[in-house]
mmCIF file of C-alpha atoms in Angstrom:
data_model
loop_
_atom_site.group_PDB
_atom_site.id
_atom_site.type_symbol
_atom_site.label_atom_id
_atom_site.label_comp_id
_atom_site.label_asym_id
_atom_site.label_seq_id
_atom_site.Cartn_x
_atom_site.Cartn_y
_atom_site.Cartn_z
ATOM 1 C CA UNK A 877 155.522 83.155 259.252
ATOM 2 C CA UNK A 878 157.401 81.466 256.426
ATOM 3 C CA UNK A 879 161.104 82.111 256.166
ATOM 4 C CA UNK A 880 162.804 82.319 252.796
ATOM 5 C CA UNK A 881 166.038 83.731 254.179
ATOM 6 C CA UNK A 882 169.329 81.862 254.076
ATOM 7 C CA UNK A 883 171.136 81.017 257.320
ATOM 8 C CA UNK A 884 173.155 83.353 259.477
ATOM 9 C CA UNK A 885 176.636 82.798 260.881
ATOM 10 C CA UNK A 886 178.040 83.567 264.332
ATOM 11 C CA UNK A 887 181.809 84.103 264.293
ATOM 12 C CA UNK A 888 184.470 85.217 266.748
ATOM 13 C CA UNK A 889 187.949 84.402 267.960
ATOM 14 C CA UNK A 890 188.429 81.254 270.071
ATOM 15 C CA UNK A 891 187.201 81.716 273.652
ATOM 16 C CA UNK A 892 185.427 84.954 272.771
ATOM 17 C CA UNK A 893 182.038 83.827 274.100
ATOM 18 C CA UNK A 894 180.428 82.552 270.900
ATOM 19 C CA UNK A 895 179.067 79.450 272.663
ATOM 20 C CA UNK A 896 177.380 81.701 275.191
ATOM 21 C CA UNK A 897 175.901 83.851 272.422
ATOM 22 C CA UNK A 898 174.708 80.747 270.567
ATOM 23 C CA UNK A 899 172.692 79.535 273.542
ATOM 24 C CA UNK A 900 171.317 83.000 274.259
ATOM 25 C CA UNK A 901 170.072 83.187 270.672
ATOM 26 C CA UNK A 902 168.742 79.644 270.818
ATOM 27 C CA UNK A 903 166.288 80.758 273.507
ATOM 28 C CA UNK A 904 164.286 82.382 270.726
ATOM 29 C CA UNK A 905 161.652 80.034 269.244
ATOM 30 C CA UNK A 906 162.398 81.643 265.875
ATOM 31 C CA UNK A 907 166.116 80.689 265.839
ATOM 32 C CA UNK A 908 168.119 77.495 265.945
ATOM 33 C CA UNK A 909 171.888 76.920 265.898
ATOM 34 C CA UNK A 910 173.340 73.426 266.293
ATOM 35 C CA UNK A 911 175.659 72.939 269.262
ATOM 36 C CA UNK A 912 178.234 71.464 266.818
ATOM 37 C CA UNK A 913 180.539 73.732 264.811
ATOM 38 C CA UNK A 914 180.519 72.708 261.158
ATOM 39 C CA UNK A 915 184.032 73.769 260.023
ATOM 40 C CA UNK A 916 183.643 71.976 256.673
ATOM 41 C CA UNK A 917 181.513 74.459 254.713
ATOM 42 C CA UNK A 918 184.320 76.592 253.182
ATOM 43 C CA UNK A 919 186.475 73.623 252.184
ATOM 44 C CA UNK A 920 183.619 71.813 250.460
ATOM 45 C CA UNK A 921 182.343 75.036 248.888
ATOM 46 C CA UNK A 922 185.679 75.385 247.107
ATOM 47 C CA UNK A 923 185.687 71.736 246.051
ATOM 48 C CA UNK A 924 182.035 70.763 245.614
ATOM 49 C CA UNK A 925 182.073 70.938 241.804
ATOM 50 C CA UNK A 926 184.090 67.736 241.628
ATOM 51 C CA UNK A 927 181.123 65.782 242.978
ATOM 52 C CA UNK A 928 179.087 66.661 239.890
ATOM 53 C CA UNK A 929 175.316 67.091 239.699
ATOM 54 C CA UNK A 930 174.017 66.731 243.252
ATOM 55 C CA UNK A 931 170.573 65.927 241.901
ATOM 56 C CA UNK A 932 172.080 62.619 240.815
ATOM 57 C CA UNK A 933 171.747 60.217 243.728
ATOM 58 C CA UNK A 934 175.183 58.654 243.217
ATOM 59 C CA UNK A 935 176.840 62.103 243.233
ATOM 60 C CA UNK A 936 174.918 63.108 246.339
ATOM 61 C CA UNK A 937 175.971 59.937 248.137
ATOM 62 C CA UNK A 938 179.646 60.488 247.266
ATOM 63 C CA UNK A 939 179.414 63.970 248.765
ATOM 64 C CA UNK A 940 177.532 62.658 251.800
ATOM 65 C CA UNK A 941 180.206 60.003 252.378
ATOM 66 C CA UNK A 942 182.941 62.652 252.283
ATOM 67 C CA UNK A 943 181.050 64.851 254.719
ATOM 68 C CA UNK A 944 180.593 61.942 257.117
ATOM 69 C CA UNK A 945 184.371 61.836 257.518
ATOM 70 C CA UNK A 946 184.454 65.366 258.953
ATOM 71 C CA UNK A 947 184.801 66.266 262.615
ATOM 72 C CA UNK A 948 181.305 67.753 262.735
ATOM 73 C CA UNK A 949 179.726 64.370 261.970
ATOM 74 C CA UNK A 950 181.864 62.777 264.668
ATOM 75 C CA UNK A 951 180.485 65.292 267.155
ATOM 76 C CA UNK A 952 176.899 64.778 265.985
ATOM 77 C CA UNK A 953 177.225 61.005 266.234
ATOM 78 C CA UNK A 954 178.689 61.324 269.710
ATOM 79 C CA UNK A 955 175.641 63.401 270.716
ATOM 80 C CA UNK A 956 173.246 60.813 269.301
ATOM 81 C CA UNK A 957 172.474 62.700 266.084
ATOM 82 C CA UNK A 958 172.478 60.088 263.325
ATOM 83 C CA UNK A 959 171.961 61.399 259.799
ATOM 84 C CA UNK A 960 169.960 59.066 257.567
ATOM 85 C CA UNK A 961 171.088 59.539 253.947
ATOM 86 C CA UNK A 962 167.626 58.919 252.481
ATOM 87 C CA UNK A 963 166.007 61.422 254.860
ATOM 88 C CA UNK A 964 168.755 63.941 254.147
ATOM 89 C CA UNK A 965 168.279 63.621 250.382
ATOM 90 C CA UNK A 966 164.505 64.075 250.629
ATOM 91 C CA UNK A 967 164.837 67.184 252.816
ATOM 92 C CA UNK A 968 166.968 69.030 250.258
ATOM 93 C CA UNK A 969 164.650 71.650 248.761
ATOM 94 C CA UNK A 970 167.204 72.266 246.010
ATOM 95 C CA UNK A 971 169.701 69.778 244.641
ATOM 96 C CA UNK A 972 172.680 72.085 244.872
ATOM 97 C CA UNK A 973 175.300 72.711 247.562
ATOM 98 C CA UNK A 974 173.273 75.303 249.545
ATOM 99 C CA UNK A 975 170.271 72.988 249.342
ATOM 100 C CA UNK A 976 172.302 69.994 250.526
ATOM 101 C CA UNK A 977 173.529 72.030 253.503
ATOM 102 C CA UNK A 978 170.026 73.098 254.447
ATOM 103 C CA UNK A 979 168.811 69.506 254.176
ATOM 104 C CA UNK A 980 171.646 68.382 256.445
ATOM 105 C CA UNK A 981 170.953 71.004 259.097
ATOM 106 C CA UNK A 982 167.242 70.230 258.874
ATOM 107 C CA UNK A 983 168.082 66.597 259.760
ATOM 108 C CA UNK A 984 170.216 67.748 262.681
ATOM 109 C CA UNK A 985 167.486 70.089 263.928
ATOM 110 C CA UNK A 986 164.959 67.239 263.987
ATOM 111 C CA UNK A 987 167.175 65.277 266.363
ATOM 112 C CA UNK A 988 168.677 68.064 268.478
ATOM 113 C CA UNK A 989 165.290 69.649 269.212
ATOM 114 C CA UNK A 990 162.854 66.876 270.017
ATOM 115 C CA UNK A 991 159.786 69.125 270.341
ATOM 116 C CA UNK A 992 160.562 72.347 268.433
ATOM 117 C CA UNK A 993 158.380 75.374 269.168
ATOM 118 C CA UNK A 994 158.334 76.211 265.441
ATOM 119 C CA UNK A 995 158.535 73.949 262.378
ATOM 120 C CA UNK A 996 161.664 74.121 260.235
ATOM 121 C CA UNK A 997 160.106 76.339 257.563
ATOM 122 C CA UNK A 998 159.288 78.980 260.182
ATOM 123 C CA UNK A 999 162.698 79.355 261.799
ATOM 124 C CA UNK A 1000 165.937 81.103 260.965
ATOM 125 C CA UNK A 1001 168.760 78.594 261.205
ATOM 126 C CA UNK A 1002 172.356 79.450 261.884
ATOM 127 C CA UNK A 1003 175.860 78.069 262.198
ATOM 128 C CA UNK A 1004 178.307 79.000 264.957
ATOM 129 C CA UNK A 1005 181.861 78.333 263.809
ATOM 130 C CA UNK A 1006 184.436 80.877 265.052
ATOM 131 C CA UNK A 1007 186.960 79.949 262.339
ATOM 132 C CA UNK A 1008 184.648 81.368 259.680
ATOM 133 C CA UNK A 1009 185.883 84.845 260.623
ATOM 134 C CA UNK A 1010 188.250 84.588 257.660
ATOM 135 C CA UNK A 1011 185.593 83.190 255.312
ATOM 136 C CA UNK A 1012 182.968 85.931 255.148
ATOM 137 C CA UNK A 1013 183.470 86.716 251.427
ATOM 138 C CA UNK A 1014 183.144 83.036 250.461
ATOM 139 C CA UNK A 1015 180.105 82.408 252.659
ATOM 140 C CA UNK A 1016 178.485 85.632 251.452
ATOM 141 C CA UNK A 1017 178.838 84.346 247.898
ATOM 142 C CA UNK A 1018 177.442 80.928 248.808
ATOM 143 C CA UNK A 1019 174.429 82.577 250.483
ATOM 144 C CA UNK A 1020 174.033 86.038 248.884
ATOM 145 C CA UNK A 1021 171.679 87.254 251.615
ATOM 146 C CA UNK A 1022 173.272 85.572 254.638
ATOM 147 C CA UNK A 1023 173.946 87.677 257.708
ATOM 148 C CA UNK A 1024 176.931 87.557 260.042
ATOM 149 C CA UNK A 1025 177.225 88.261 263.772
ATOM 150 C CA UNK A 1026 180.792 88.904 264.975
ATOM 151 C CA UNK A 1027 181.429 88.711 268.719
ATOM 152 C CA UNK A 1028 184.627 90.509 269.759
ATOM 153 C CA UNK A 1029 186.406 90.019 273.094
ATOM 154 C CA UNK A 1030 189.441 91.775 274.550
ATOM 155 C CA UNK A 1031 192.412 89.745 273.206
ATOM 156 C CA UNK A 1032 194.106 89.753 276.598
ATOM 157 C CA UNK A 1033 191.179 87.865 278.109
ATOM 158 C CA UNK A 1034 191.038 85.583 275.049
ATOM 159 C CA UNK A 1035 194.715 84.785 275.660
ATOM 160 C CA UNK A 1036 194.068 83.881 279.291
ATOM 161 C CA UNK A 1037 191.053 81.768 278.382
ATOM 162 C CA UNK A 1038 192.840 79.762 275.673
ATOM 163 C CA UNK A 1039 195.731 79.189 278.073
ATOM 164 C CA UNK A 1040 193.346 77.902 280.704
ATOM 165 C CA UNK A 1041 191.398 75.688 278.287
ATOM 166 C CA UNK A 1042 194.169 74.221 276.108
ATOM 167 C CA UNK A 1043 197.519 75.605 277.268
ATOM 168 C CA UNK A 1044 197.875 77.666 274.078
ATOM 169 C CA UNK A 1045 200.888 79.937 273.588
ATOM 170 C CA UNK A 1046 199.813 83.486 274.538
ATOM 171 C CA UNK A 1047 201.567 85.414 271.775
ATOM 172 C CA UNK A 1048 200.358 83.029 269.082
ATOM 173 C CA UNK A 1049 196.788 83.514 270.331
ATOM 174 C CA UNK A 1050 197.230 87.301 270.317
ATOM 175 C CA UNK A 1051 198.669 87.411 266.784
ATOM 176 C CA UNK A 1052 195.982 85.127 265.393
ATOM 177 C CA UNK A 1053 193.315 87.167 267.182
ATOM 178 C CA UNK A 1054 194.590 90.282 265.420
ATOM 179 C CA UNK A 1055 194.859 88.577 262.017
ATOM 180 C CA UNK A 1056 191.392 87.043 262.183
ATOM 181 C CA UNK A 1057 189.720 90.170 263.485
ATOM 182 C CA UNK A 1058 191.256 92.258 260.710
ATOM 183 C CA UNK A 1059 190.033 89.842 258.042
ATOM 184 C CA UNK A 1060 186.596 89.658 259.600
ATOM 185 C CA UNK A 1061 186.269 93.432 259.861
ATOM 186 C CA UNK A 1062 187.337 93.829 256.237
ATOM 187 C CA UNK A 1063 184.795 91.231 255.123
ATOM 188 C CA UNK A 1064 182.098 92.822 257.236
ATOM 189 C CA UNK A 1065 182.843 96.289 255.874
ATOM 190 C CA UNK A 1066 182.328 95.001 252.333
ATOM 191 C CA UNK A 1067 178.941 93.544 253.305
ATOM 192 C CA UNK A 1068 177.656 96.605 255.142
ATOM 193 C CA UNK A 1069 175.479 96.949 258.269
ATOM 194 C CA UNK A 1070 172.482 95.168 256.771
ATOM 195 C CA UNK A 1071 174.452 91.921 256.673
ATOM 196 C CA UNK A 1072 177.200 92.348 259.287
ATOM 197 C CA UNK A 1073 176.661 93.030 262.988
ATOM 198 C CA UNK A 1074 179.482 93.439 265.467
ATOM 199 C CA UNK A 1075 179.302 93.512 269.253
ATOM 200 C CA UNK A 1076 181.759 93.299 272.107
ATOM 201 C CA UNK A 1077 181.612 90.457 274.604
ATOM 202 C CA UNK A 1078 182.081 92.953 277.430
ATOM 203 C CA UNK A 1079 179.046 94.966 276.341
ATOM 204 C CA UNK A 1080 176.952 91.818 275.936
ATOM 205 C CA UNK A 1081 177.601 90.501 279.450
ATOM 206 C CA UNK A 1082 177.111 94.005 280.865
ATOM 207 C CA UNK A 1083 173.692 94.500 279.250
ATOM 208 C CA UNK A 1084 172.504 91.088 278.126
ATOM 209 C CA UNK A 1085 168.930 91.894 277.191
ATOM 210 C CA UNK A 1086 169.737 95.228 275.553
ATOM 211 C CA UNK A 1087 172.549 93.861 273.396
ATOM 212 C CA UNK A 1088 170.589 90.732 272.531
ATOM 213 C CA UNK A 1089 167.637 92.843 271.431
ATOM 214 C CA UNK A 1090 169.907 94.553 268.919
ATOM 215 C CA UNK A 1091 171.044 91.176 267.575
ATOM 216 C CA UNK A 1092 167.471 89.894 267.295
ATOM 217 C CA UNK A 1093 166.504 93.088 265.484
ATOM 218 C CA UNK A 1094 169.442 92.604 263.106
ATOM 219 C CA UNK A 1095 168.223 89.046 262.419
ATOM 220 C CA UNK A 1096 164.629 90.284 261.950
ATOM 221 C CA UNK A 1097 163.125 88.188 264.742
ATOM 222 C CA UNK A 1098 161.319 89.415 267.868
ATOM 223 C CA UNK A 1099 163.127 89.528 271.187
ATOM 224 C CA UNK A 1100 161.735 86.707 273.376
ATOM 225 C CA UNK A 1101 160.430 87.442 276.856
ATOM 226 C CA UNK A 1102 163.090 85.205 278.395
ATOM 227 C CA UNK A 1103 165.975 86.854 276.523
ATOM 228 C CA UNK A 1104 169.129 86.466 278.569
ATOM 229 C CA UNK A 1105 168.505 82.832 279.513
ATOM 230 C CA UNK A 1106 170.376 79.884 277.979
ATOM 231 C CA UNK A 1107 168.653 77.114 276.072
ATOM 232 C CA UNK A 1108 171.503 74.702 276.941
ATOM 233 C CA UNK A 1109 174.586 74.975 279.161
ATOM 234 C CA UNK A 1110 177.086 76.454 276.691
ATOM 235 C CA UNK A 1111 180.519 75.967 278.215
ATOM 236 C CA UNK A 1112 182.409 72.775 279.061
ATOM 237 C CA UNK A 1113 185.885 74.299 279.488
ATOM 238 C CA UNK A 1114 187.515 77.049 281.544
ATOM 239 C CA UNK A 1115 186.220 79.074 284.462
ATOM 240 C CA UNK A 1116 182.677 79.320 282.992
ATOM 241 C CA UNK A 1117 182.349 75.541 282.695
ATOM 242 C CA UNK A 1118 178.837 74.380 283.558
ATOM 243 C CA UNK A 1119 177.546 77.904 284.218
ATOM 244 C CA UNK A 1120 173.788 78.196 283.764
ATOM 245 C CA UNK A 1121 173.756 81.970 283.479
ATOM 246 C CA UNK A 1122 175.847 84.735 281.935
ATOM 247 C CA UNK A 1123 179.036 85.217 283.945
ATOM 248 C CA UNK A 1124 179.569 88.950 284.431
ATOM 249 C CA UNK A 1125 182.940 88.536 286.139
ATOM 250 C CA UNK A 1126 184.753 87.249 283.044
ATOM 251 C CA UNK A 1127 185.941 90.755 282.070
ATOM 252 C CA UNK A 1128 189.383 92.321 282.441
ATOM 253 C CA UNK A 1129 190.851 89.259 284.113
ATOM 254 C CA UNK A 1130 194.117 90.223 282.435
ATOM 255 C CA UNK A 1131 194.584 93.070 284.922
ATOM 256 C CA UNK A 1132 195.037 90.628 287.789
ATOM 257 C CA UNK A 1133 196.396 87.549 286.040
ATOM 258 C CA UNK A 1134 198.693 88.727 283.222
ATOM 259 C CA UNK A 1135 202.239 89.978 283.632
ATOM 260 C CA UNK A 1136 203.051 93.549 282.493
ATOM 261 C CA UNK A 1137 205.580 92.164 280.015
ATOM 262 C CA UNK A 1138 203.008 89.988 278.269
ATOM 263 C CA UNK A 1139 200.453 92.787 278.267
ATOM 264 C CA UNK A 1140 202.992 94.986 276.506
ATOM 265 C CA UNK A 1141 203.752 92.317 273.907
ATOM 266 C CA UNK A 1142 200.067 91.856 273.150
ATOM 267 C CA UNK A 1143 199.664 95.581 272.578
ATOM 268 C CA UNK A 1144 202.500 95.368 270.066
ATOM 269 C CA UNK A 1145 200.517 92.987 267.866
ATOM 270 C CA UNK A 1146 196.966 94.192 268.561
ATOM 271 C CA UNK A 1147 197.162 97.734 269.928
ATOM 272 C CA UNK A 1148 195.521 99.374 266.923
ATOM 273 C CA UNK A 1149 192.556 97.038 267.267
ATOM 274 C CA UNK A 1150 192.309 97.717 270.988
ATOM 275 C CA UNK A 1151 191.925 101.362 270.007
ATOM 276 C CA UNK A 1152 189.393 100.566 267.286
ATOM 277 C CA UNK A 1153 187.159 98.673 269.720
ATOM 278 C CA UNK A 1154 187.587 101.084 272.605
ATOM 279 C CA UNK A 1155 189.594 98.750 274.840
ATOM 280 C CA UNK A 1156 191.921 100.167 277.471
ATOM 281 C CA UNK A 1157 195.550 100.731 276.449
ATOM 282 C CA UNK A 1158 198.507 100.703 278.847
ATOM 283 C CA UNK A 1159 201.248 101.341 276.283
ATOM 284 C CA UNK A 1160 199.757 103.645 273.639
ATOM 285 C CA UNK A 1161 203.203 104.732 272.459
ATOM 286 C CA UNK A 1162 204.086 101.253 271.160
ATOM 287 C CA UNK A 1163 204.290 100.897 267.400
ATOM 288 C CA UNK A 1164 202.472 97.800 266.073
ATOM 289 C CA UNK A 1165 204.492 94.921 264.690
ATOM 290 C CA UNK A 1166 203.823 91.332 263.661
ATOM 291 C CA UNK A 1167 205.492 88.376 265.261
ATOM 292 C CA UNK A 1168 208.169 86.872 262.960
ATOM 293 C CA UNK A 1169 206.977 83.982 260.796
ATOM 294 C CA UNK A 1170 209.537 81.572 262.268
ATOM 295 C CA UNK A 1171 208.392 82.407 265.789
ATOM 296 C CA UNK A 1172 204.746 81.811 264.849
ATOM 297 C CA UNK A 1173 205.662 78.489 263.224
ATOM 298 C CA UNK A 1174 207.419 77.376 266.407
ATOM 299 C CA UNK A 1175 204.421 78.391 268.501
ATOM 300 C CA UNK A 1176 202.040 76.506 266.194
ATOM 301 C CA UNK A 1177 204.159 73.368 266.445
ATOM 302 C CA UNK A 1178 204.207 73.559 270.250
ATOM 303 C CA UNK A 1179 200.465 74.168 270.383
ATOM 304 C CA UNK A 1180 199.791 71.277 267.988
ATOM 305 C CA UNK A 1181 201.554 68.983 270.456
ATOM 306 C CA UNK A 1182 199.495 70.388 273.325
ATOM 307 C CA UNK A 1183 196.315 69.844 271.318
ATOM 308 C CA UNK A 1184 197.281 66.258 270.592
ATOM 309 C CA UNK A 1185 197.834 65.589 274.294
ATOM 310 C CA UNK A 1186 194.505 67.257 275.113
ATOM 311 C CA UNK A 1187 192.666 65.159 272.509
ATOM 312 C CA UNK A 1188 194.464 61.996 273.638
ATOM 313 C CA UNK A 1189 192.908 62.431 277.061
ATOM 314 C CA UNK A 1190 189.548 63.444 275.620
ATOM 315 C CA UNK A 1191 189.379 60.619 273.054
ATOM 316 C CA UNK A 1192 191.039 57.916 275.117
ATOM 317 C CA UNK A 1193 194.207 57.240 273.136
ATOM 318 C CA UNK A 1194 196.905 58.712 270.911
ATOM 319 C CA UNK A 1195 195.537 57.341 267.621
ATOM 320 C CA UNK A 1196 191.990 58.399 268.399
ATOM 321 C CA UNK A 1197 193.224 61.859 269.327
ATOM 322 C CA UNK A 1198 195.248 62.098 266.118
ATOM 323 C CA UNK A 1199 192.342 60.932 263.953
ATOM 324 C CA UNK A 1200 190.142 63.541 265.605
ATOM 325 C CA UNK A 1201 192.627 66.342 264.847
ATOM 326 C CA UNK A 1202 193.124 65.196 261.242
ATOM 327 C CA UNK A 1203 189.369 65.129 260.573
ATOM 328 C CA UNK A 1204 188.046 68.417 259.168
#
């Protein structure tokens, strides 16, 4: 089997289970997704022309140097993935931006998977970056045949999970969930079912093999015999931290752990989407409304401070934490 297809992208709101889905898909010998989220692809796609002809070695090296300053490279380095510029350049099948990206991910694959079951030219490679929910049109232009898998989770459970992991403000999480999901659905609708596949987290954990089989079929690869197993432990935060299997009890936690007042407020910003995805409603009479811009700005500022404190502890200092957050 020789693959000529472009990559695929896994997207979803923060704490929606995309790490879990990544490692379920990685169990297939025909698929590989790095355990590092890239984040940089849209920004460089919009700006890559300023680096000139990427077939020119000096231009390529300027682009490579800029990419090395991104957070993704920091994560790869921390995991022992060291990208050699000469190797990267030689692995680019085409000297353009899509070709440079494939060459980069090929380098990462060589080091993340020491003994791959399939060679690079026989696998379908992907990228799991939840923030790309808002970037489907751009990515679909970059890779005209790329496919997208969108994992949706009840926003009330997403709110609880982001609170538990990072202390995020609940209403900010709910509003951004609604905004991102709307943009992703709109982008997916323009691509059509051949390129956009949507599934609910709750359905996936309730019928792992059945729902995975549909995803593998969408990606045109066979369902492996061990579908439902993880390749690597996916989660390092929250109640599923370190879990070696799919956690079926991570559904409808909001019913026990969220106040009625907050549940009502979340339905105000996301109730129409709860209906669209078939999630339970408690206050169906509520008319939807957005949170005021000033309120969202205040929430973002508070959450930025919480993130800085989180990264200070993770990185071992205020400046290291700040540099990490400023890297993109």
